[in-house]
């Protein structure tokens, strides 16, 4: 679409003076239009040169800011007025009000005392001073009370003679709650609280340690200087030791504390420091972060650290080390971690459970290590950095593979599996080292279960690439079949089955490319169903059945079989909700396949003919992948409760919920809301709530898919019911993201439709849309060639220019007309600026669209004109200037068979008649008076 015009500053058609603008601001302030009054005073300041007049305008702006609850700006403007005239009582009084709201009570008292000295008999000043004195007294009382409470709480918690557990628990909870408030946190900190909290940590009692850690989180959150002081007093080794304790809740609380510390320290790094002193602070924050990260890396290989502590350390590193966005230039922290700790991370990833001297790990540890390695690799910016990463990985694998006999080879192969699940480029490079692949195949035939598990898993992960899959098909399929048929252990058989599933699905969705004989994949799928539904097998083993289905469901026959098996679906959803989060990606992949929500483009018929002529392979779609089959599968998944399972998956904060996994879940949600009649069910089961975080975090594709699903829900559902409370405001940003040029026409259209619905609900929502800078993009789409997008943009702009009063009078773009407008609307100032700015065609476009053939487009454009002319009379004078066809367009509206268009036209003409004598004379001189006379007599159209 053409580039939208740049908004120009407001310029009045007639020359106005600062005094006129001030009077206008006064009138607006009296009418309660504080934002508009502020704008008038601000424009007056631009035109005003004399110091006394400027002081009055600053004083008036301070009053506006007080009403708008922007107390810092109110104080600043009042101060400017006082600087010009130190005896300005109104400015002094307004500054005292602002200072009081900002919590600076002593300064507020000084200003009030000056007011009383200037006008001793003013009762308002006296009453305000009394109120402020009472507030200060209460504050002092509260502070002294807080001091005694803090001391009392610590005495209860640290008293070894205190046996009342309820009393201790209450004291601990009070301390945590107090620390969440800034005043309380500062009071604990100033009252030697850190030393006392250290004593609680040293008791080694879980409940007291939890209280101390949770209180410290409150002290550190959002406060860098306190964080630096606490870190200096506690020490990184102590914090690392607490993170590594056996007690799971204590370890998690320590993890939360460290995360809060990292966030506060990062805040210091992100600020724009300029002075020498600030440079020292910046350097200190970086050193503190590196110190904490160094101890986290050491914890990874500490044998006495608990398995949960190791997982928490990995999770923290995932969150705090890589850049949040590739647009940020500095990746030095990732480079430092790779140099200092890559081999330590690989130690966790290479751990073989059950072998002598192995590190304590959980079922999620290796996945967490893989995710961390993947994020570090993705954070690298150039080939030299990636080559260093490859070199360190190869060096580590060789160190285990060469000279360590069988145990070393197992560690090397386990490392390969870890890398293949994370940065697969690094995994493939290592896999090509001499002897690695041969060792994998030979260990698959081992009689030892642990050895077989390691080798078969490596074989499964190695089959990701088509080249590797064909090699394994030739060399490993017979071996996997042998293991699957003759192994006595289910844990081995199920992994061999997944290997066969993966190789059998190497052709993807191409119906013509099958690796195995007809019917083989269905047999594999039935066995996966059998293991998945067998609750006698542990969840860690059953998840491999889902892995198998993730590959087999490329085959449409398997998809159909799976959605018919209610027990299998329920079993998979239960696994998705379990603590083993490593199953998330497999579940999401299976659902993407079942709903056909992967990207697929229809091939160009001409290219198909060329391919046939050149005897090239042409992919074929399975007959059961046609839309009707997909729609039925989606309905069966919804009936089985897929939405609640997806919502539970999204809530997980585990590293297994990667950006790629989020994207898959977003694709599934988009498929689930494709049909309008299914959207209510998705919302009722928590789908709307789950989509919001998916639309704000993850891959660009995933965020767009989730935003499009939100748009579909917003278009056909009542947004206030679909997204209750404050959640409706969180939907705005994802919907605005659909207006960007890189999105498809359908995404643009649905985003505009959804925003139209939101803009028709409340002024606060319209303000939120404005803050997200959506209006220029909406305006740009009003020039779009595609008629539906153009219509949607015009309707959206119409609703953006609407208030409660106008909605009552004119309805909006998609609603029936109401009764006449009783009073002027209150519009967002930014929208007014768009139409009042000189040198643009916005008003002209609205007038011309009011004369188009498309009735919906005419309704939206004429509705916008009706509201614009009611709002600002100068617009009425400009209408004849934008096009010579203005009169016939207005007459066509009045003569339209549509009552809605007649009503809109009548309101526009009424506003023009009232606004400007010259234009009114043109209307009377035309046939307009005769048309209005006829309409006025029509009793059927009140």
PDB file of C-alpha atoms in Angstrom, residues 471-567:
ATOM      1  CA  UNK A 471      22.364 -43.791   5.546  1.00  0.00           C
ATOM      2  CA  UNK A 472      20.664 -45.192   8.648  1.00  0.00           C
ATOM      3  CA  UNK A 473      17.864 -46.719   6.532  1.00  0.00           C
ATOM      4  CA  UNK A 474      20.547 -48.655   4.677  1.00  0.00           C
ATOM      5  CA  UNK A 475      22.639 -49.544   7.744  1.00  0.00           C
ATOM      6  CA  UNK A 476      20.472 -49.392  10.861  1.00  0.00           C
ATOM      7  CA  UNK A 477      16.872 -50.346  10.005  1.00  0.00           C
ATOM      8  CA  UNK A 478      17.482 -54.088  10.184  1.00  0.00           C
ATOM      9  CA  UNK A 479      19.258 -53.567  13.518  1.00  0.00           C
ATOM     10  CA  UNK A 480      16.380 -51.478  14.928  1.00  0.00           C
ATOM     11  CA  UNK A 481      13.849 -54.070  13.738  1.00  0.00           C
ATOM     12  CA  UNK A 482      15.863 -56.788  15.435  1.00  0.00           C
ATOM     13  CA  UNK A 483      15.952 -54.851  18.697  1.00  0.00           C
ATOM     14  CA  UNK A 484      12.237 -54.057  18.467  1.00  0.00           C
ATOM     15  CA  UNK A 485      11.247 -57.686  17.865  1.00  0.00           C
ATOM     16  CA  UNK A 486      13.561 -59.474  20.280  1.00  0.00           C
ATOM     17  CA  UNK A 487      14.434 -57.116  23.143  1.00  0.00           C
ATOM     18  CA  UNK A 488      12.814 -58.071  26.446  1.00  0.00           C
ATOM     19  CA  UNK A 489      12.881 -54.512  27.778  1.00  0.00           C
ATOM     20  CA  UNK A 490      10.057 -52.106  26.894  1.00  0.00           C
ATOM     21  CA  UNK A 491      12.334 -49.110  27.453  1.00  0.00           C
ATOM     22  CA  UNK A 492      14.619 -50.368  24.632  1.00  0.00           C
ATOM     23  CA  UNK A 493      11.830 -51.580  22.340  1.00  0.00           C
ATOM     24  CA  UNK A 494       9.947 -48.278  22.485  1.00  0.00           C
ATOM     25  CA  UNK A 495      13.076 -46.327  21.515  1.00  0.00           C
ATOM     26  CA  UNK A 496      13.779 -48.706  18.649  1.00  0.00           C
ATOM     27  CA  UNK A 497      10.166 -48.201  17.586  1.00  0.00           C
ATOM     28  CA  UNK A 498      10.656 -44.404  17.561  1.00  0.00           C
ATOM     29  CA  UNK A 499      13.762 -44.870  15.409  1.00  0.00           C
ATOM     30  CA  UNK A 500      11.699 -46.879  12.929  1.00  0.00           C
ATOM     31  CA  UNK A 501       8.894 -44.267  13.070  1.00  0.00           C
ATOM     32  CA  UNK A 502      11.348 -41.485  12.331  1.00  0.00           C
ATOM     33  CA  UNK A 503      12.887 -43.313   9.383  1.00  0.00           C
ATOM     34  CA  UNK A 504       9.463 -44.344   8.107  1.00  0.00           C
ATOM     35  CA  UNK A 505       8.332 -40.697   7.989  1.00  0.00           C
ATOM     36  CA  UNK A 506      11.369 -39.394   6.093  1.00  0.00           C
ATOM     37  CA  UNK A 507       9.082 -38.542   3.142  1.00  0.00           C
ATOM     38  CA  UNK A 508       7.099 -36.103   5.310  1.00  0.00           C
ATOM     39  CA  UNK A 509       3.597 -35.376   4.033  1.00  0.00           C
ATOM     40  CA  UNK A 510       4.489 -36.459   0.472  1.00  0.00           C
ATOM     41  CA  UNK A 511       2.123 -39.386  -0.151  1.00  0.00           C
ATOM     42  CA  UNK A 512       4.305 -40.720  -2.967  1.00  0.00           C
ATOM     43  CA  UNK A 513       7.504 -41.033  -0.877  1.00  0.00           C
ATOM     44  CA  UNK A 514       7.301 -43.903   1.603  1.00  0.00           C
ATOM     45  CA  UNK A 515      10.355 -45.491   3.153  1.00  0.00           C
ATOM     46  CA  UNK A 516       8.595 -48.663   4.301  1.00  0.00           C
ATOM     47  CA  UNK A 517       6.113 -51.104   2.781  1.00  0.00           C
ATOM     48  CA  UNK A 518       2.392 -50.334   2.676  1.00  0.00           C
ATOM     49  CA  UNK A 519       0.764 -50.784   6.100  1.00  0.00           C
ATOM     50  CA  UNK A 520       4.049 -50.723   8.064  1.00  0.00           C
ATOM     51  CA  UNK A 521       3.481 -47.235   9.436  1.00  0.00           C
ATOM     52  CA  UNK A 522      -0.014 -48.207  10.638  1.00  0.00           C
ATOM     53  CA  UNK A 523       1.455 -51.172  12.507  1.00  0.00           C
ATOM     54  CA  UNK A 524       4.042 -48.900  14.142  1.00  0.00           C
ATOM     55  CA  UNK A 525       1.305 -46.409  15.057  1.00  0.00           C
ATOM     56  CA  UNK A 526      -0.850 -49.087  16.698  1.00  0.00           C
ATOM     57  CA  UNK A 527       2.087 -50.164  18.830  1.00  0.00           C
ATOM     58  CA  UNK A 528       2.664 -46.508  19.818  1.00  0.00           C
ATOM     59  CA  UNK A 529      -1.017 -46.269  20.862  1.00  0.00           C
ATOM     60  CA  UNK A 530      -0.653 -49.437  22.910  1.00  0.00           C
ATOM     61  CA  UNK A 531       2.397 -48.167  24.839  1.00  0.00           C
ATOM     62  CA  UNK A 532       0.966 -44.659  25.215  1.00  0.00           C
ATOM     63  CA  UNK A 533      -2.177 -45.997  26.903  1.00  0.00           C
ATOM     64  CA  UNK A 534      -0.314 -48.464  29.151  1.00  0.00           C
ATOM     65  CA  UNK A 535      -0.255 -46.734  32.543  1.00  0.00           C
ATOM     66  CA  UNK A 536       1.864 -49.546  33.981  1.00  0.00           C
ATOM     67  CA  UNK A 537       4.832 -48.101  32.043  1.00  0.00           C
ATOM     68  CA  UNK A 538       6.504 -45.026  33.573  1.00  0.00           C
ATOM     69  CA  UNK A 539       5.778 -41.602  32.013  1.00  0.00           C
ATOM     70  CA  UNK A 540       9.428 -41.155  30.928  1.00  0.00           C
ATOM     71  CA  UNK A 541       9.148 -44.254  28.720  1.00  0.00           C
ATOM     72  CA  UNK A 542       5.619 -43.520  27.486  1.00  0.00           C
ATOM     73  CA  UNK A 543       6.697 -40.129  26.170  1.00  0.00           C
ATOM     74  CA  UNK A 544       8.714 -41.977  23.546  1.00  0.00           C
ATOM     75  CA  UNK A 545       5.426 -43.265  22.149  1.00  0.00           C
ATOM     76  CA  UNK A 546       4.412 -39.619  21.595  1.00  0.00           C
ATOM     77  CA  UNK A 547       7.800 -39.037  19.902  1.00  0.00           C
ATOM     78  CA  UNK A 548       6.933 -41.884  17.532  1.00  0.00           C
ATOM     79  CA  UNK A 549       3.509 -40.432  16.765  1.00  0.00           C
ATOM     80  CA  UNK A 550       5.086 -37.030  16.104  1.00  0.00           C
ATOM     81  CA  UNK A 551       6.784 -38.636  13.086  1.00  0.00           C
ATOM     82  CA  UNK A 552       4.124 -41.137  12.062  1.00  0.00           C
ATOM     83  CA  UNK A 553       1.338 -38.520  11.952  1.00  0.00           C
ATOM     84  CA  UNK A 554       2.838 -37.147   8.740  1.00  0.00           C
ATOM     85  CA  UNK A 555       0.772 -40.022   7.295  1.00  0.00           C
ATOM     86  CA  UNK A 556      -2.916 -39.054   7.040  1.00  0.00           C
ATOM     87  CA  UNK A 557      -4.034 -42.639   7.737  1.00  0.00           C
ATOM     88  CA  UNK A 558      -2.228 -42.459  11.090  1.00  0.00           C
ATOM     89  CA  UNK A 559      -3.842 -39.061  11.849  1.00  0.00           C
ATOM     90  CA  UNK A 560      -7.312 -40.479  11.228  1.00  0.00           C
ATOM     91  CA  UNK A 561      -6.563 -43.531  13.380  1.00  0.00           C
ATOM     92  CA  UNK A 562      -5.226 -41.351  16.215  1.00  0.00           C
ATOM     93  CA  UNK A 563      -8.232 -38.988  16.471  1.00  0.00           C
ATOM     94  CA  UNK A 564     -10.566 -41.996  16.535  1.00  0.00           C
ATOM     95  CA  UNK A 565      -8.675 -43.412  19.540  1.00  0.00           C
ATOM     96  CA  UNK A 566     -10.039 -41.357  22.467  1.00  0.00           C
ATOM     97  CA  UNK A 567      -7.932 -43.230  25.018  1.00  0.00           C
TER      98      UNK A 567
END
